[in-house]
């Protein structure tokens, strides 16, 4: 995803794999590891650790998560 380092995307991939068996995922909710990743990424955007700002981060994060879950962005 644009502006998100590959290492952070790899961490997302691992978070999704970790949460794959979570009951929350079965109920169409993000699992706890993915939710934690989102919080960390928003914090990075807020501190300037990313090349993008907080307002752009939401869109970029949604795109990255949808891509990994294999769903289209509306």
mmCIF file of N, CA, C and O in Angstrom:
data_model
loop_
_atom_site.group_PDB
_atom_site.id
_atom_site.type_symbol
_atom_site.label_atom_id
_atom_site.label_comp_id
_atom_site.label_asym_id
_atom_site.label_seq_id
_atom_site.Cartn_x
_atom_site.Cartn_y
_atom_site.Cartn_z
ATOM 1 N N UNK A 1 0.848 -1.187 0.000
ATOM 2 C CA UNK A 1 0.000 0.000 0.000
ATOM 3 C C UNK A 1 0.886 1.239 0.000
ATOM 4 O O UNK A 1 1.940 1.252 0.618
ATOM 5 N N UNK A 2 0.441 2.233 -0.684
ATOM 6 C CA UNK A 2 1.226 3.452 -0.847
ATOM 7 C C UNK A 2 1.493 4.118 0.501
ATOM 8 O O UNK A 2 0.591 4.399 1.264
ATOM 9 N N UNK A 3 2.751 4.372 0.796
ATOM 10 C CA UNK A 3 3.136 5.062 2.016
ATOM 11 C C UNK A 3 3.305 4.168 3.228
ATOM 12 O O UNK A 3 3.721 4.619 4.277
ATOM 13 N N UNK A 4 2.966 2.891 3.118
ATOM 14 C CA UNK A 4 3.106 1.958 4.240
ATOM 15 C C UNK A 4 4.312 1.065 3.972
ATOM 16 O O UNK A 4 4.367 0.392 2.943
ATOM 17 N N UNK A 5 5.274 1.061 4.883
ATOM 18 C CA UNK A 5 6.469 0.242 4.681
ATOM 19 C C UNK A 5 6.134 -1.245 4.544
ATOM 20 O O UNK A 5 5.193 -1.743 5.169
ATOM 21 N N UNK A 6 6.907 -1.937 3.737
ATOM 22 C CA UNK A 6 6.698 -3.374 3.533
ATOM 23 C C UNK A 6 6.719 -4.145 4.848
ATOM 24 O O UNK A 6 5.969 -5.111 5.013
ATOM 25 N N UNK A 7 7.565 -3.730 5.788
ATOM 26 C CA UNK A 7 7.641 -4.442 7.070
ATOM 27 C C UNK A 7 6.314 -4.357 7.827
ATOM 28 O O UNK A 7 5.906 -5.321 8.481
ATOM 29 N N UNK A 8 5.625 -3.217 7.729
ATOM 30 C CA UNK A 8 4.325 -3.073 8.388
ATOM 31 C C UNK A 8 3.266 -3.920 7.687
ATOM 32 O O UNK A 8 2.379 -4.487 8.336
ATOM 33 N N UNK A 9 3.349 -4.029 6.375
ATOM 34 C CA UNK A 9 2.413 -4.882 5.643
ATOM 35 C C UNK A 9 2.652 -6.350 5.963
ATOM 36 O O UNK A 9 1.707 -7.134 6.065
ATOM 37 N N UNK A 10 3.895 -6.724 6.140
ATOM 38 C CA UNK A 10 4.207 -8.097 6.534
ATOM 39 C C UNK A 10 3.646 -8.384 7.935
ATOM 40 O O UNK A 10 3.121 -9.472 8.186
ATOM 41 N N UNK A 11 3.732 -7.406 8.824
ATOM 42 C CA UNK A 11 3.161 -7.560 10.153
ATOM 43 C C UNK A 11 1.644 -7.732 10.069
ATOM 44 O O UNK A 11 1.057 -8.521 10.814
ATOM 45 N N UNK A 12 1.000 -7.010 9.160
ATOM 46 C CA UNK A 12 -0.445 -7.175 8.938
ATOM 47 C C UNK A 12 -0.748 -8.592 8.481
ATOM 48 O O UNK A 12 -1.680 -9.234 8.975
ATOM 49 N N UNK A 13 0.027 -9.094 7.549
ATOM 50 C CA UNK A 13 -0.178 -10.454 7.045
ATOM 51 C C UNK A 13 -0.095 -11.467 8.191
ATOM 52 O O UNK A 13 -0.933 -12.368 8.304
ATOM 53 N N UNK A 14 0.892 -11.316 9.051
ATOM 54 C CA UNK A 14 1.041 -12.218 10.196
ATOM 55 C C UNK A 14 -0.123 -12.060 11.175
ATOM 56 O O UNK A 14 -0.601 -13.047 11.744
ATOM 57 N N UNK A 15 -0.590 -10.829 11.364
ATOM 58 C CA UNK A 15 -1.728 -10.578 12.260
ATOM 59 C C UNK A 15 -2.976 -11.268 11.737
ATOM 60 O O UNK A 15 -3.736 -11.879 12.502
ATOM 61 N N UNK A 16 -3.205 -11.194 10.444
ATOM 62 C CA UNK A 16 -4.367 -11.839 9.835
ATOM 63 C C UNK A 16 -4.266 -13.361 9.998
ATOM 64 O O UNK A 16 -5.248 -14.029 10.337
ATOM 65 N N UNK A 17 -3.079 -13.897 9.797
ATOM 66 C CA UNK A 17 -2.889 -15.336 9.972
ATOM 67 C C UNK A 17 -3.122 -15.748 11.422
ATOM 68 O O UNK A 17 -3.728 -16.779 11.689
ATOM 69 N N UNK A 18 -2.667 -14.921 12.351
ATOM 70 C CA UNK A 18 -2.857 -15.204 13.772
ATOM 71 C C UNK A 18 -4.331 -15.204 14.137
ATOM 72 O O UNK A 18 -4.800 -16.051 14.890
ATOM 73 N N UNK A 19 -5.070 -14.264 13.584
ATOM 74 C CA UNK A 19 -6.492 -14.119 13.909
ATOM 75 C C UNK A 19 -7.396 -15.029 13.090
ATOM 76 O O UNK A 19 -8.602 -15.073 13.336
ATOM 77 N N UNK A 20 -6.855 -15.765 12.141
ATOM 78 C CA UNK A 20 -7.672 -16.546 11.214
ATOM 79 C C UNK A 20 -8.625 -17.512 11.923
ATOM 80 O O UNK A 20 -9.717 -17.769 11.435
ATOM 81 N N UNK A 21 -8.234 -18.020 13.056
ATOM 82 C CA UNK A 21 -9.072 -18.979 13.776
ATOM 83 C C UNK A 21 -9.898 -18.313 14.877
ATOM 84 O O UNK A 21 -10.587 -18.990 15.638
ATOM 85 N N UNK A 22 -9.851 -17.004 14.956
ATOM 86 C CA UNK A 22 -10.569 -16.275 15.998
ATOM 87 C C UNK A 22 -12.074 -16.340 15.769
ATOM 88 O O UNK A 22 -12.556 -16.222 14.653
ATOM 89 N N UNK A 23 -12.817 -16.510 16.823
ATOM 90 C CA UNK A 23 -14.273 -16.522 16.746
ATOM 91 C C UNK A 23 -14.788 -15.184 16.213
ATOM 92 O O UNK A 23 -15.808 -15.125 15.543
ATOM 93 N N UNK A 24 -14.086 -14.108 16.490
ATOM 94 C CA UNK A 24 -14.501 -12.792 16.001
ATOM 95 C C UNK A 24 -14.461 -12.746 14.484
ATOM 96 O O UNK A 24 -15.335 -12.162 13.855
ATOM 97 N N UNK A 25 -13.441 -13.367 13.894
ATOM 98 C CA UNK A 25 -13.335 -13.397 12.435
ATOM 99 C C UNK A 25 -14.494 -14.206 11.860
ATOM 100 O O UNK A 25 -15.091 -13.826 10.860
ATOM 101 N N UNK A 26 -14.837 -15.288 12.534
ATOM 102 C CA UNK A 26 -15.970 -16.094 12.084
ATOM 103 C C UNK A 26 -17.265 -15.281 12.125
ATOM 104 O O UNK A 26 -18.179 -15.524 11.353
ATOM 105 N N UNK A 27 -17.342 -14.329 13.030
ATOM 106 C CA UNK A 27 -18.520 -13.471 13.153
ATOM 107 C C UNK A 27 -18.384 -12.182 12.348
ATOM 108 O O UNK A 27 -19.053 -11.195 12.624
ATOM 109 N N UNK A 28 -17.468 -12.181 11.374
ATOM 110 C CA UNK A 28 -17.258 -11.053 10.453
ATOM 111 C C UNK A 28 -16.712 -9.802 11.159
ATOM 112 O O UNK A 28 -17.006 -8.690 10.776
ATOM 113 N N UNK A 29 -15.911 -9.994 12.184
ATOM 114 C CA UNK A 29 -15.256 -8.879 12.873
ATOM 115 C C UNK A 29 -13.746 -9.071 12.771
ATOM 116 O O UNK A 29 -13.262 -10.192 12.712
ATOM 117 N N UNK A 30 -13.037 -7.968 12.790
ATOM 118 C CA UNK A 30 -11.580 -8.062 12.795
ATOM 119 C C UNK A 30 -11.135 -8.691 14.100
ATOM 120 O O UNK A 30 -11.671 -8.377 15.165
ATOM 121 N N UNK A 31 -10.136 -9.539 14.016
ATOM 122 C CA UNK A 31 -9.614 -10.187 15.213
ATOM 123 C C UNK A 31 -8.779 -9.235 16.050
ATOM 124 O O UNK A 31 -8.411 -8.138 15.609
ATOM 125 N N UNK A 32 -8.436 -9.628 17.261
ATOM 126 C CA UNK A 32 -7.709 -8.742 18.183
ATOM 127 C C UNK A 32 -6.314 -8.353 17.697
ATOM 128 O O UNK A 32 -5.876 -7.226 17.934
ATOM 129 N N UNK A 33 -5.621 -9.243 17.016
ATOM 130 C CA UNK A 33 -4.272 -8.927 16.549
ATOM 131 C C UNK A 33 -4.324 -7.898 15.427
ATOM 132 O O UNK A 33 -3.502 -6.972 15.387
ATOM 133 N N UNK A 34 -5.298 -8.014 14.537
ATOM 134 C CA UNK A 34 -5.453 -7.039 13.456
ATOM 135 C C UNK A 34 -5.888 -5.693 14.033
ATOM 136 O O UNK A 34 -5.386 -4.651 13.615
ATOM 137 N N UNK A 35 -6.792 -5.700 14.996
ATOM 138 C CA UNK A 35 -7.206 -4.433 15.622
ATOM 139 C C UNK A 35 -6.015 -3.742 16.284
ATOM 140 O O UNK A 35 -5.865 -2.521 16.199
ATOM 141 N N UNK A 36 -5.162 -4.515 16.928
ATOM 142 C CA UNK A 36 -3.966 -3.955 17.560
ATOM 143 C C UNK A 36 -3.038 -3.370 16.502
ATOM 144 O O UNK A 36 -2.470 -2.285 16.686
ATOM 145 N N UNK A 37 -2.890 -4.073 15.370
ATOM 146 C CA UNK A 37 -2.052 -3.573 14.275
ATOM 147 C C UNK A 37 -2.584 -2.237 13.778
ATOM 148 O O UNK A 37 -1.820 -1.307 13.557
ATOM 149 N N UNK A 38 -3.899 -2.137 13.598
ATOM 150 C CA UNK A 38 -4.499 -0.886 13.130
ATOM 151 C C UNK A 38 -4.169 0.249 14.087
ATOM 152 O O UNK A 38 -3.762 1.334 13.662
ATOM 153 N N UNK A 39 -4.324 0.017 15.379
ATOM 154 C CA UNK A 39 -4.004 1.048 16.373
ATOM 155 C C UNK A 39 -2.555 1.492 16.284
ATOM 156 O O UNK A 39 -2.249 2.690 16.337
ATOM 157 N N UNK A 40 -1.659 0.535 16.136
ATOM 158 C CA UNK A 40 -0.235 0.867 16.009
ATOM 159 C C UNK A 40 0.047 1.680 14.755
ATOM 160 O O UNK A 40 0.858 2.610 14.771
ATOM 161 N N UNK A 41 -0.614 1.343 13.662
ATOM 162 C CA UNK A 41 -0.374 2.047 12.408
ATOM 163 C C UNK A 41 -0.938 3.474 12.450
ATOM 164 O O UNK A 41 -0.303 4.406 11.952
ATOM 165 N N UNK A 42 -2.082 3.661 13.072
ATOM 166 C CA UNK A 42 -2.631 5.012 13.222
ATOM 167 C C UNK A 42 -1.684 5.853 14.083
ATOM 168 O O UNK A 42 -1.437 7.025 13.779
ATOM 169 N N UNK A 43 -1.132 5.244 15.121
ATOM 170 C CA UNK A 43 -0.169 5.959 15.970
ATOM 171 C C UNK A 43 1.066 6.348 15.164
ATOM 172 O O UNK A 43 1.574 7.474 15.301
ATOM 173 N N UNK A 44 1.550 5.450 14.316
ATOM 174 C CA UNK A 44 2.710 5.776 13.474
ATOM 175 C C UNK A 44 2.401 6.940 12.545
ATOM 176 O O UNK A 44 3.224 7.827 12.360
ATOM 177 N N UNK A 45 1.214 6.928 11.964
ATOM 178 C CA UNK A 45 0.828 8.022 11.072
ATOM 179 C C UNK A 45 0.754 9.328 11.849
ATOM 180 O O UNK A 45 1.160 10.385 11.358
ATOM 181 N N UNK A 46 0.247 9.266 13.068
ATOM 182 C CA UNK A 46 0.114 10.463 13.893
ATOM 183 C C UNK A 46 1.434 11.049 14.337
ATOM 184 O O UNK A 46 1.548 12.260 14.555
ATOM 185 N N UNK A 47 2.447 10.214 14.467
ATOM 186 C CA UNK A 47 3.756 10.704 14.907
ATOM 187 C C UNK A 47 4.666 11.082 13.743
ATOM 188 O O UNK A 47 5.778 11.545 13.951
ATOM 189 N N UNK A 48 4.177 10.842 12.528
ATOM 190 C CA UNK A 48 4.994 11.162 11.360
ATOM 191 C C UNK A 48 5.962 10.063 10.982
ATOM 192 O O UNK A 48 6.832 10.268 10.142
ATOM 193 N N UNK A 49 5.822 8.882 11.603
ATOM 194 C CA UNK A 49 6.716 7.767 11.282
ATOM 195 C C UNK A 49 6.458 7.221 9.883
ATOM 196 O O UNK A 49 7.300 6.530 9.323
ATOM 197 N N UNK A 50 5.301 7.515 9.339
ATOM 198 C CA UNK A 50 4.979 7.163 7.962
ATOM 199 C C UNK A 50 5.128 8.390 7.095
ATOM 200 O O UNK A 50 5.160 9.506 7.581
ATOM 201 N N UNK A 51 5.139 8.172 5.803
ATOM 202 C CA UNK A 51 5.203 9.280 4.862
ATOM 203 C C UNK A 51 3.827 9.868 4.592
ATOM 204 O O UNK A 51 3.688 10.763 3.769
ATOM 205 N N UNK A 52 2.814 9.368 5.286
ATOM 206 C CA UNK A 52 1.443 9.848 5.097
ATOM 207 C C UNK A 52 0.894 10.355 6.416
ATOM 208 O O UNK A 52 1.370 9.989 7.481
ATOM 209 N N UNK A 53 -0.122 11.197 6.356
ATOM 210 C CA UNK A 53 -0.745 11.723 7.551
ATOM 211 C C UNK A 53 -1.897 10.859 8.017
ATOM 212 O O UNK A 53 -2.300 9.900 7.351
ATOM 213 N N UNK A 54 -2.443 11.207 9.170
ATOM 214 C CA UNK A 54 -3.530 10.443 9.769
ATOM 215 C C UNK A 54 -4.750 10.394 8.845
ATOM 216 O O UNK A 54 -5.392 9.356 8.705
ATOM 217 N N UNK A 55 -5.072 11.515 8.199
ATOM 218 C CA UNK A 55 -6.261 11.538 7.350
ATOM 219 C C UNK A 55 -6.148 10.573 6.175
ATOM 220 O O UNK A 55 -7.121 9.945 5.770
ATOM 221 N N UNK A 56 -4.969 10.419 5.647
ATOM 222 C CA UNK A 56 -4.746 9.489 4.538
ATOM 223 C C UNK A 56 -4.598 8.062 5.052
ATOM 224 O O UNK A 56 -4.937 7.111 4.348
ATOM 225 N N UNK A 57 -4.129 7.914 6.268
ATOM 226 C CA UNK A 57 -3.867 6.589 6.827
ATOM 227 C C UNK A 57 -5.108 5.710 6.844
ATOM 228 O O UNK A 57 -5.031 4.522 6.538
ATOM 229 N N UNK A 58 -6.255 6.273 7.183
ATOM 230 C CA UNK A 58 -7.475 5.472 7.238
ATOM 231 C C UNK A 58 -7.777 4.805 5.920
ATOM 232 O O UNK A 58 -8.087 3.609 5.864
ATOM 233 N N UNK A 59 -7.666 5.547 4.854
ATOM 234 C CA UNK A 59 -7.930 5.005 3.522
ATOM 235 C C UNK A 59 -6.887 3.958 3.141
ATOM 236 O O UNK A 59 -7.223 2.901 2.601
ATOM 237 N N UNK A 60 -5.635 4.246 3.423
ATOM 238 C CA UNK A 60 -4.555 3.323 3.083
ATOM 239 C C UNK A 60 -4.693 2.034 3.889
ATOM 240 O O UNK A 60 -4.543 0.933 3.353
ATOM 241 N N UNK A 61 -5.009 2.159 5.184
ATOM 242 C CA UNK A 61 -5.168 0.979 6.027
ATOM 243 C C UNK A 61 -6.345 0.124 5.557
ATOM 244 O O UNK A 61 -6.242 -1.097 5.483
ATOM 245 N N UNK A 62 -7.453 0.776 5.234
ATOM 246 C CA UNK A 62 -8.622 0.039 4.745
ATOM 247 C C UNK A 62 -8.274 -0.718 3.478
ATOM 248 O O UNK A 62 -8.652 -1.886 3.311
ATOM 249 N N UNK A 63 -7.556 -0.083 2.589
ATOM 250 C CA UNK A 63 -7.162 -0.720 1.343
ATOM 251 C C UNK A 63 -6.263 -1.930 1.600
ATOM 252 O O UNK A 63 -6.446 -2.994 1.002
ATOM 253 N N UNK A 64 -5.299 -1.774 2.496
ATOM 254 C CA UNK A 64 -4.373 -2.864 2.799
ATOM 255 C C UNK A 64 -5.106 -4.038 3.431
ATOM 256 O O UNK A 64 -4.903 -5.196 3.042
ATOM 257 N N UNK A 65 -5.981 -3.757 4.368
ATOM 258 C CA UNK A 65 -6.713 -4.824 5.049
ATOM 259 C C UNK A 65 -7.646 -5.540 4.075
ATOM 260 O O UNK A 65 -7.700 -6.765 4.044
ATOM 261 N N UNK A 66 -8.366 -4.780 3.270
ATOM 262 C CA UNK A 66 -9.265 -5.390 2.279
ATOM 263 C C UNK A 66 -8.489 -6.254 1.298
ATOM 264 O O UNK A 66 -8.935 -7.340 0.932
ATOM 265 N N UNK A 67 -7.327 -5.789 0.904
ATOM 266 C CA UNK A 67 -6.501 -6.548 -0.023
ATOM 267 C C UNK A 67 -6.098 -7.893 0.580
ATOM 268 O O UNK A 67 -6.203 -8.932 -0.069
ATOM 269 N N UNK A 68 -5.662 -7.886 1.823
ATOM 270 C CA UNK A 68 -5.245 -9.126 2.466
ATOM 271 C C UNK A 68 -6.402 -10.064 2.739
ATOM 272 O O UNK A 68 -6.260 -11.269 2.715
ATOM 273 N N UNK A 69 -7.593 -9.488 3.032
ATOM 274 C CA UNK A 69 -8.770 -10.324 3.263
ATOM 275 C C UNK A 69 -9.439 -10.733 1.956
ATOM 276 O O UNK A 69 -10.385 -11.500 1.939
ATOM 277 N N UNK A 70 -8.980 -10.162 0.835
ATOM 278 C CA UNK A 70 -9.511 -10.528 -0.465
ATOM 279 C C UNK A 70 -10.889 -9.959 -0.750
ATOM 280 O O UNK A 70 -11.681 -10.564 -1.454
ATOM 281 N N UNK A 71 -11.165 -8.780 -0.203
ATOM 282 C CA UNK A 71 -12.445 -8.128 -0.475
ATOM 283 C C UNK A 71 -12.201 -6.807 -1.192
ATOM 284 O O UNK A 71 -11.156 -6.182 -1.032
ATOM 285 N N UNK A 72 -13.163 -6.399 -1.982
ATOM 286 C CA UNK A 72 -13.044 -5.147 -2.730
ATOM 287 C C UNK A 72 -13.343 -3.955 -1.859
ATOM 288 O O UNK A 72 -14.128 -4.027 -0.927
ATOM 289 N N UNK A 73 -12.692 -2.841 -2.157
ATOM 290 C CA UNK A 73 -12.936 -1.598 -1.438
ATOM 291 C C UNK A 73 -14.097 -0.903 -2.129
ATOM 292 O O UNK A 73 -14.120 -0.759 -3.338
ATOM 293 N N UNK A 74 -15.075 -0.466 -1.340
ATOM 294 C CA UNK A 74 -16.239 0.215 -1.901
ATOM 295 C C UNK A 74 -16.047 1.693 -1.876
ATOM 296 O O UNK A 74 -15.326 2.244 -1.134
#
